[in-house]
DNA sequence: TTTCATATGGTCAGGAAAGGTCAAAATAGC
DNA sequence: GCTATTTTGACCTTTCCTGACCATATGAAA
């Protein structure tokens, strides 16, 4: 695995531990990985760009620093929120809205969202009396989201 | 036997040992067989194409790699068979076995298989009376498989 | 207050380390 | 002999790594 990948991994883990913001010194990090300082910039520009959902600030001079902030909300937080919000029963359109939101946020892949959607549809719940479907749907949806949470 | 056949054999065995995914470096492999690197590409395009049931990913540059993943040659047939075999009711372990088979065959991704598993578990079906769960489970499972079928 | 030394971080271009493409030459199978 | 397959090499593209040089902040000295 290339060094840039290792540095990326390190920074991601750091962000995870620090709850979304990591502050570091370029020289220190370069020394830890035995590379030139500018390689840190390379990693930052290729893997922590805004399109990747990060904000990078820095300051030069004595006491300088580089701060990386995860700008797109963390998937775990979004999932947690969604799981709590589902409740004990949910109708089809509402469930679909949940899935759409999570898809939009990049927490669920298109395939996963559609798959869950299939599991929640009336066709899948044929064996459940109509008046109980909302409750069953909620159970399935929550469990799917919990699973997704655990697989992050 | 032509060298391309030898390389093919080697890669197939590698896939076998690694459980369906093999990661390699083009230069290394070329050196091992004393051939030019581009011959590896030839083997990959003629014998590990999607029609042959393989997925090939790669990355250039330092630390580059080639990854071959075995997928099912006939996902549609396997899915069709599975959908028919599920029946009107199915217990948890049997459903799990179905998923495991389809996973092994590469029809379902690990993520998809686990996701469906979560939707079929007792935790997800808490709102369904125990004696009706098998029927509900069958409905959900079949719908998920039908969905997968359509999204191929 | 101005100036200079030091401590950071930033930019950019070039070289190195992969993998990709393509067409011509060689070979194998009928 | 003819055709399809295989083999090869020249050239291309992408990604990574390095180093020289640049820019800015802080603090002490003049």
Coordinates of C-alpha atoms (C1' of nucleotides) in Angstrom, one line a residue:
Chain A
X1 CA 0.0 0.0 0.0
X2 CA 1.3 3.4 -1.0
X3 CA 2.4 5.8 1.7
X4 CA -0.3 8.3 0.7
X5 CA -2.8 5.6 1.5
X6 CA -1.3 5.1 4.9
X7 CA -1.3 8.7 5.7
X8 CA -4.9 9.0 4.6
X9 CA -5.8 6.1 6.9
X10 CA -4.0 7.7 9.8
X11 CA -5.8 11.0 9.3
X12 CA -9.2 9.4 9.0
X13 CA -8.7 7.5 12.2
X14 CA -7.6 10.6 13.9
X15 CA -10.7 12.4 12.7
X16 CA -12.8 9.5 13.9
X17 CA -11.2 9.6 17.4
X18 CA -11.4 13.4 17.6
X19 CA -15.0 13.6 16.6
X20 CA -14.6 15.2 13.2
X21 CA -11.8 17.7 13.7
X22 CA -8.1 16.9 13.6
X23 CA -5.3 19.4 14.2
X24 CA -1.8 18.5 13.3
X25 CA 1.6 19.9 12.4
X26 CA 2.8 19.2 8.9
X27 CA 6.4 18.6 10.0
X28 CA 5.5 16.2 12.7
X29 CA 3.4 14.1 10.5
X30 CA 6.0 14.0 7.8
X31 CA 8.6 12.9 10.3
X32 CA 6.3 10.2 11.6
X33 CA 6.0 8.8 8.1
X34 CA 9.5 9.5 7.1
X35 CA 8.5 11.5 4.1
X36 CA 8.9 15.1 2.9
X37 CA 6.5 17.6 4.3
X38 CA 5.0 18.4 0.9
X39 CA 3.7 14.9 0.7
X40 CA 1.3 15.8 3.4
X41 CA -0.1 18.5 1.1
X42 CA -0.4 16.0 -1.6
X43 CA -2.5 13.7 0.5
X44 CA -4.6 16.6 1.7
X45 CA -5.4 17.9 -1.8
X46 CA -6.0 14.5 -3.3
X47 CA -8.0 12.9 -0.5
X48 CA -9.4 15.6 1.8
X49 CA -10.8 18.0 -0.7
X50 CA -14.2 19.6 -0.2
X51 CA -15.6 17.2 -2.7
X52 CA -14.6 14.5 -0.3
X53 CA -16.4 16.2 2.4
X54 CA -13.6 17.9 4.3
X55 CA -12.5 21.4 5.1
X56 CA -8.8 22.1 5.5
X57 CA -7.5 25.3 7.2
X58 CA -4.0 26.1 8.1
X59 CA -1.7 28.7 9.4
X60 CA 2.0 29.3 8.8
X61 CA 4.7 30.6 11.1
X62 CA 5.5 29.8 14.6
X63 CA 2.8 27.7 16.2
X64 CA 1.4 27.0 12.8
X65 CA -1.0 24.1 12.2
X66 CA -3.2 22.3 9.8
X67 CA -6.8 21.6 10.8
X68 CA -9.0 19.1 9.0
X69 CA -12.7 19.3 9.6
X70 CA -15.2 16.7 8.4
X71 CA -17.8 18.9 6.9
X72 CA -20.4 16.4 5.7
X73 CA -22.2 15.1 8.7
X74 CA -20.9 11.9 9.9
X75 CA -22.9 8.9 8.6
X76 CA -23.0 7.4 12.1
X77 CA -24.8 10.5 13.5
X78 CA -27.3 10.6 10.6
X79 CA -28.1 6.9 11.0
X80 CA -28.5 7.2 14.7
X81 CA -30.9 10.1 14.2
X82 CA -32.8 8.1 11.6
X83 CA -33.1 5.0 13.7
X84 CA -34.5 7.0 16.6
X85 CA -36.9 8.9 14.3
X86 CA -38.5 5.8 12.7
X87 CA -40.6 5.0 15.7
X88 CA -42.8 1.9 16.2
X89 CA -44.7 2.2 13.0
X90 CA -44.1 3.9 9.6
X91 CA -46.1 4.1 6.4
X92 CA -44.6 3.4 3.0
X93 CA -44.1 6.9 1.7
X94 CA -42.4 8.0 5.0
X95 CA -40.1 5.1 4.9
X96 CA -39.3 5.9 1.3
X97 CA -38.5 9.5 2.3
X98 CA -36.1 8.3 5.0
X99 CA -34.3 6.1 2.5
X100 CA -34.1 9.0 0.0
X101 CA -32.5 11.3 2.6
X102 CA -30.0 8.7 3.6
X103 CA -29.2 8.0 0.0
X104 CA -28.8 11.7 -0.7
X105 CA -26.4 12.0 2.3
X106 CA -24.3 9.2 1.0
X107 CA -25.0 7.0 4.0
X108 CA -26.7 4.4 1.9
X109 CA -25.6 3.3 -1.5
X110 CA -28.2 3.3 -4.3
X111 CA -28.3 -0.4 -4.3
X112 CA -28.7 -0.7 -0.5
X113 CA -31.5 1.9 -0.5
X114 CA -33.4 0.2 -3.2
X115 CA -32.9 -3.2 -1.6
X116 CA -34.4 -1.9 1.7
X117 CA -37.1 -0.3 -0.3
X118 CA -38.0 -3.7 -1.8
X119 CA -38.1 -5.3 1.6
X120 CA -40.5 -2.6 2.9
X121 CA -42.9 -2.6 -0.1
X122 CA -46.4 -4.0 0.0
X123 CA -45.3 -6.9 -2.2
X124 CA -42.9 -8.1 0.4
X125 CA -45.4 -7.7 3.2
X126 CA -48.2 -9.5 1.5
X127 CA -48.3 -12.0 4.3
X128 CA -48.9 -9.3 6.9
X129 CA -52.4 -8.0 7.5
X130 CA -52.7 -4.5 6.1
X131 CA -53.3 -2.9 9.5
X132 CA -50.1 -4.3 10.9
X133 CA -47.8 -3.5 8.1
X134 CA -46.7 -0.1 9.5
X135 CA -45.4 -1.8 12.6
X136 CA -43.6 -4.5 10.7
X137 CA -42.2 -2.1 8.3
X138 CA -40.7 0.0 11.2
X139 CA -39.1 -3.1 12.6
X140 CA -37.5 -4.1 9.4
X141 CA -36.4 -0.6 8.5
X142 CA -34.8 0.0 11.9
X143 CA -33.0 -3.3 11.8
X144 CA -31.6 -2.6 8.4
X145 CA -30.4 0.8 9.6
X146 CA -28.9 -0.7 12.7
X147 CA -27.1 -3.2 10.5
X148 CA -25.8 -0.4 8.3
X149 CA -24.6 1.4 11.4
X150 CA -22.7 -1.6 12.6
X151 CA -21.1 -2.2 9.2
X152 CA -19.5 1.3 9.2
Chain B
X1 CA 0.4 -25.0 -23.4
X2 CA 0.6 -21.4 -24.2
X3 CA 1.9 -19.0 -21.7
X4 CA -1.4 -17.1 -21.5
X5 CA -3.0 -20.4 -20.4
X6 CA -0.4 -20.8 -17.7
X7 CA -1.0 -17.3 -16.4
X8 CA -4.7 -18.0 -16.5
X9 CA -4.3 -21.1 -14.5
X10 CA -2.1 -19.3 -12.0
X11 CA -4.6 -16.6 -11.5
X12 CA -7.5 -19.0 -11.2
X13 CA -5.6 -20.9 -8.5
X14 CA -4.8 -17.6 -6.8
X15 CA -8.5 -16.7 -6.8
X16 CA -9.4 -20.1 -5.4
X17 CA -7.0 -19.7 -2.5
X18 CA -8.0 -16.2 -1.8
X19 CA -11.7 -16.9 -1.8
X20 CA -12.6 -15.0 -4.9
X21 CA -10.4 -11.9 -4.9
X22 CA -6.9 -11.7 -6.0
X23 CA -4.7 -8.6 -5.8
X24 CA -1.5 -8.5 -7.8
X25 CA 1.1 -6.3 -9.4
X26 CA 1.4 -6.5 -13.1
X27 CA 5.2 -6.1 -13.2
X28 CA 5.7 -8.9 -10.6
X29 CA 3.5 -11.3 -12.4
X30 CA 5.1 -10.5 -15.8
X31 CA 8.5 -11.1 -14.3
X32 CA 7.5 -14.4 -12.7
X33 CA 6.5 -15.6 -16.1
X34 CA 9.3 -13.9 -18.0
X35 CA 7.0 -12.1 -20.3
X36 CA 6.2 -8.5 -21.1
X37 CA 3.8 -6.7 -18.8
X38 CA 1.3 -6.1 -21.5
X39 CA 0.8 -9.8 -21.8
X40 CA -0.9 -9.7 -18.4
X41 CA -3.4 -7.3 -19.9
X42 CA -4.0 -9.7 -22.8
X43 CA -4.8 -12.5 -20.4
X44 CA -7.1 -10.3 -18.3
X45 CA -9.0 -9.1 -21.3
X46 CA -9.3 -12.4 -23.0
X47 CA -10.0 -14.6 -20.0
X48 CA -11.1 -12.5 -17.1
X49 CA -13.7 -10.3 -18.7
X50 CA -17.1 -9.7 -17.2
X51 CA -18.6 -12.2 -19.6
X52 CA -16.4 -14.8 -18.0
X53 CA -17.6 -13.8 -14.6
X54 CA -14.8 -11.6 -13.4
X55 CA -14.4 -8.0 -12.4
X56 CA -11.1 -6.4 -12.8
X57 CA -10.1 -3.1 -11.1
X58 CA -6.8 -1.4 -11.1
X59 CA -4.9 1.6 -10.1
X60 CA -1.8 3.2 -11.7
X61 CA 1.1 5.0 -10.2
X62 CA 3.3 4.1 -7.2
X63 CA 1.7 1.4 -5.2
X64 CA -0.6 0.5 -8.1
X65 CA -2.3 -2.8 -8.3
X66 CA -4.7 -5.0 -10.2
X67 CA -7.6 -6.7 -8.4
X68 CA -9.6 -9.5 -9.9
X69 CA -12.9 -10.5 -8.3
X70 CA -14.8 -13.6 -9.2
X71 CA -18.5 -12.9 -9.7
X72 CA -21.1 -15.4 -10.7
X73 CA -21.2 -16.3 -14.4
X74 CA -24.9 -16.7 -14.3
X75 CA -26.5 -14.6 -11.6
X76 CA -29.9 -14.5 -13.3
X77 CA -30.3 -18.2 -13.3
X78 CA -29.2 -18.6 -9.8
X79 CA -31.5 -15.9 -8.6
X80 CA -34.4 -17.3 -10.5
X81 CA -33.9 -20.7 -9.0
X82 CA -33.6 -19.2 -5.5
X83 CA -36.7 -17.2 -5.9
X84 CA -38.7 -20.3 -6.9
X85 CA -37.2 -22.3 -4.1
X86 CA -38.1 -20.0 -1.3
X87 CA -41.7 -21.0 -1.2
X88 CA -44.5 -19.4 0.9
X89 CA -42.7 -19.7 4.3
X90 CA -39.1 -20.1 5.4
X91 CA -37.4 -20.3 8.7
X92 CA -34.5 -18.2 9.7
X93 CA -31.7 -20.7 9.3
X94 CA -32.9 -21.7 5.8
X95 CA -33.1 -18.1 4.8
X96 CA -29.6 -17.6 6.0
X97 CA -28.4 -20.6 4.0
X98 CA -30.0 -19.1 0.9
X99 CA -28.2 -15.9 1.4
X100 CA -24.9 -17.6 2.1
X101 CA -25.2 -19.5 -1.1
X102 CA -26.0 -16.5 -3.2
X103 CA -23.1 -14.6 -1.5
X104 CA -20.7 -17.5 -2.3
X105 CA -21.9 -17.5 -5.9
X106 CA -21.2 -13.8 -6.1
X107 CA -24.8 -12.9 -6.9
X108 CA -25.2 -10.9 -3.8
X109 CA -22.5 -8.6 -2.4
X110 CA -21.5 -9.1 1.2
X111 CA -23.2 -5.9 2.1
X112 CA -26.4 -6.8 0.4
X113 CA -26.5 -10.3 1.9
X114 CA -26.1 -8.9 5.4
X115 CA -28.6 -6.2 4.8
X116 CA -31.2 -8.8 3.8
X117 CA -30.2 -10.9 6.7
X118 CA -30.9 -8.0 9.0
X119 CA -34.3 -7.5 7.5
X120 CA -35.2 -11.2 8.0
X121 CA -34.0 -11.5 11.6
X122 CA -36.3 -11.9 14.6
X123 CA -35.3 -8.5 15.7
X124 CA -36.7 -6.9 12.6
X125 CA -39.9 -9.1 12.8
X126 CA -40.7 -8.4 16.4
X127 CA -44.0 -6.9 15.4
X128 CA -45.0 -10.2 13.7
X129 CA -46.5 -13.0 15.7
X130 CA -44.1 -15.8 16.0
X131 CA -46.2 -18.3 14.1
X132 CA -46.5 -16.0 11.1
X133 CA -42.9 -15.0 10.8
X134 CA -41.9 -17.7 8.3
X135 CA -44.5 -16.5 5.9
X136 CA -43.5 -12.9 6.3
X137 CA -39.9 -13.8 6.0
X138 CA -40.5 -15.6 2.7
X139 CA -42.3 -12.6 1.3
X140 CA -39.5 -10.2 2.2
X141 CA -36.8 -12.5 1.0
X142 CA -38.4 -13.1 -2.3
X143 CA -39.1 -9.5 -2.9
X144 CA -35.4 -8.7 -2.2
X145 CA -34.3 -11.3 -4.6
X146 CA -36.7 -10.2 -7.3
X147 CA -35.4 -6.7 -6.8
X148 CA -31.8 -7.9 -7.1
X149 CA -32.8 -9.7 -10.2
X150 CA -34.2 -6.6 -11.8
X151 CA -31.2 -4.5 -10.9
X152 CA -28.9 -6.7 -12.8
Chain C
dT1 C1' 9.1 50.8 15.9
dT2 C1' 11.7 48.6 12.6
dT3 C1' 14.3 44.7 11.5
dC4 C1' 15.9 40.3 11.3
dA5 C1' 16.0 35.4 12.6
dT6 C1' 13.4 31.4 13.1
dA7 C1' 9.6 28.5 12.5
dT8 C1' 6.0 27.0 10.1
dG9 C1' 3.1 25.9 6.0
dG10 C1' 2.5 26.4 0.4
dT11 C1' 3.5 25.7 -4.6
dC12 C1' 5.2 23.7 -8.4
dA13 C1' 7.9 21.1 -11.5
dG14 C1' 10.4 17.0 -12.4
dG15 C1' 11.3 12.2 -11.9
dA16 C1' 9.8 7.6 -10.6
dA17 C1' 6.6 3.9 -10.3
dA18 C1' 3.0 1.8 -11.5
dG19 C1' -0.7 0.2 -15.2
dG20 C1' -3.0 0.9 -20.3
dT21 C1' -3.2 0.8 -25.5
dC22 C1' -2.4 -0.7 -29.9
dA23 C1' -0.6 -2.6 -33.9
dA24 C1' 2.9 -5.5 -35.9
dA25 C1' 5.2 -10.0 -35.7
dA26 C1' 5.1 -14.8 -34.5
dT27 C1' 2.8 -19.0 -33.8
dA28 C1' -0.8 -22.6 -33.5
dG29 C1' -4.8 -25.0 -35.3
dC30 C1' -7.3 -26.5 -39.1
Chain D
dG1 C1' -1.9 -22.2 -46.7
dC2 C1' -5.2 -19.5 -44.1
dT3 C1' -7.1 -17.9 -40.1
dA4 C1' -7.4 -17.0 -35.3
dT5 C1' -4.7 -16.6 -31.3
dT6 C1' -0.7 -15.3 -28.9
dT7 C1' 3.4 -12.6 -28.0
dT8 C1' 6.1 -8.5 -28.1
dG9 C1' 7.6 -3.8 -27.8
dA10 C1' 7.1 1.1 -28.5
dC11 C1' 4.6 4.8 -26.6
dC12 C1' 0.9 6.8 -23.3
dT13 C1' -1.6 8.1 -18.9
dT14 C1' -2.2 8.2 -14.1
dT15 C1' -0.5 8.4 -9.5
dC16 C1' 3.0 9.1 -6.3
dC17 C1' 7.2 11.0 -4.2
dT18 C1' 10.9 14.5 -3.7
dG19 C1' 13.3 18.8 -3.4
dA20 C1' 14.0 23.5 -4.4
dC21 C1' 12.1 27.7 -3.6
dC22 C1' 8.3 30.8 -1.8
dA23 C1' 5.1 33.0 1.8
dT24 C1' 3.7 34.1 6.3
dA25 C1' 3.6 34.4 11.4
dT26 C1' 6.1 35.1 15.9
dG27 C1' 9.3 37.1 18.8
dA28 C1' 13.6 39.1 20.0
dA29 C1' 17.0 42.5 19.0
dA30 C1' 18.3 47.0 17.5

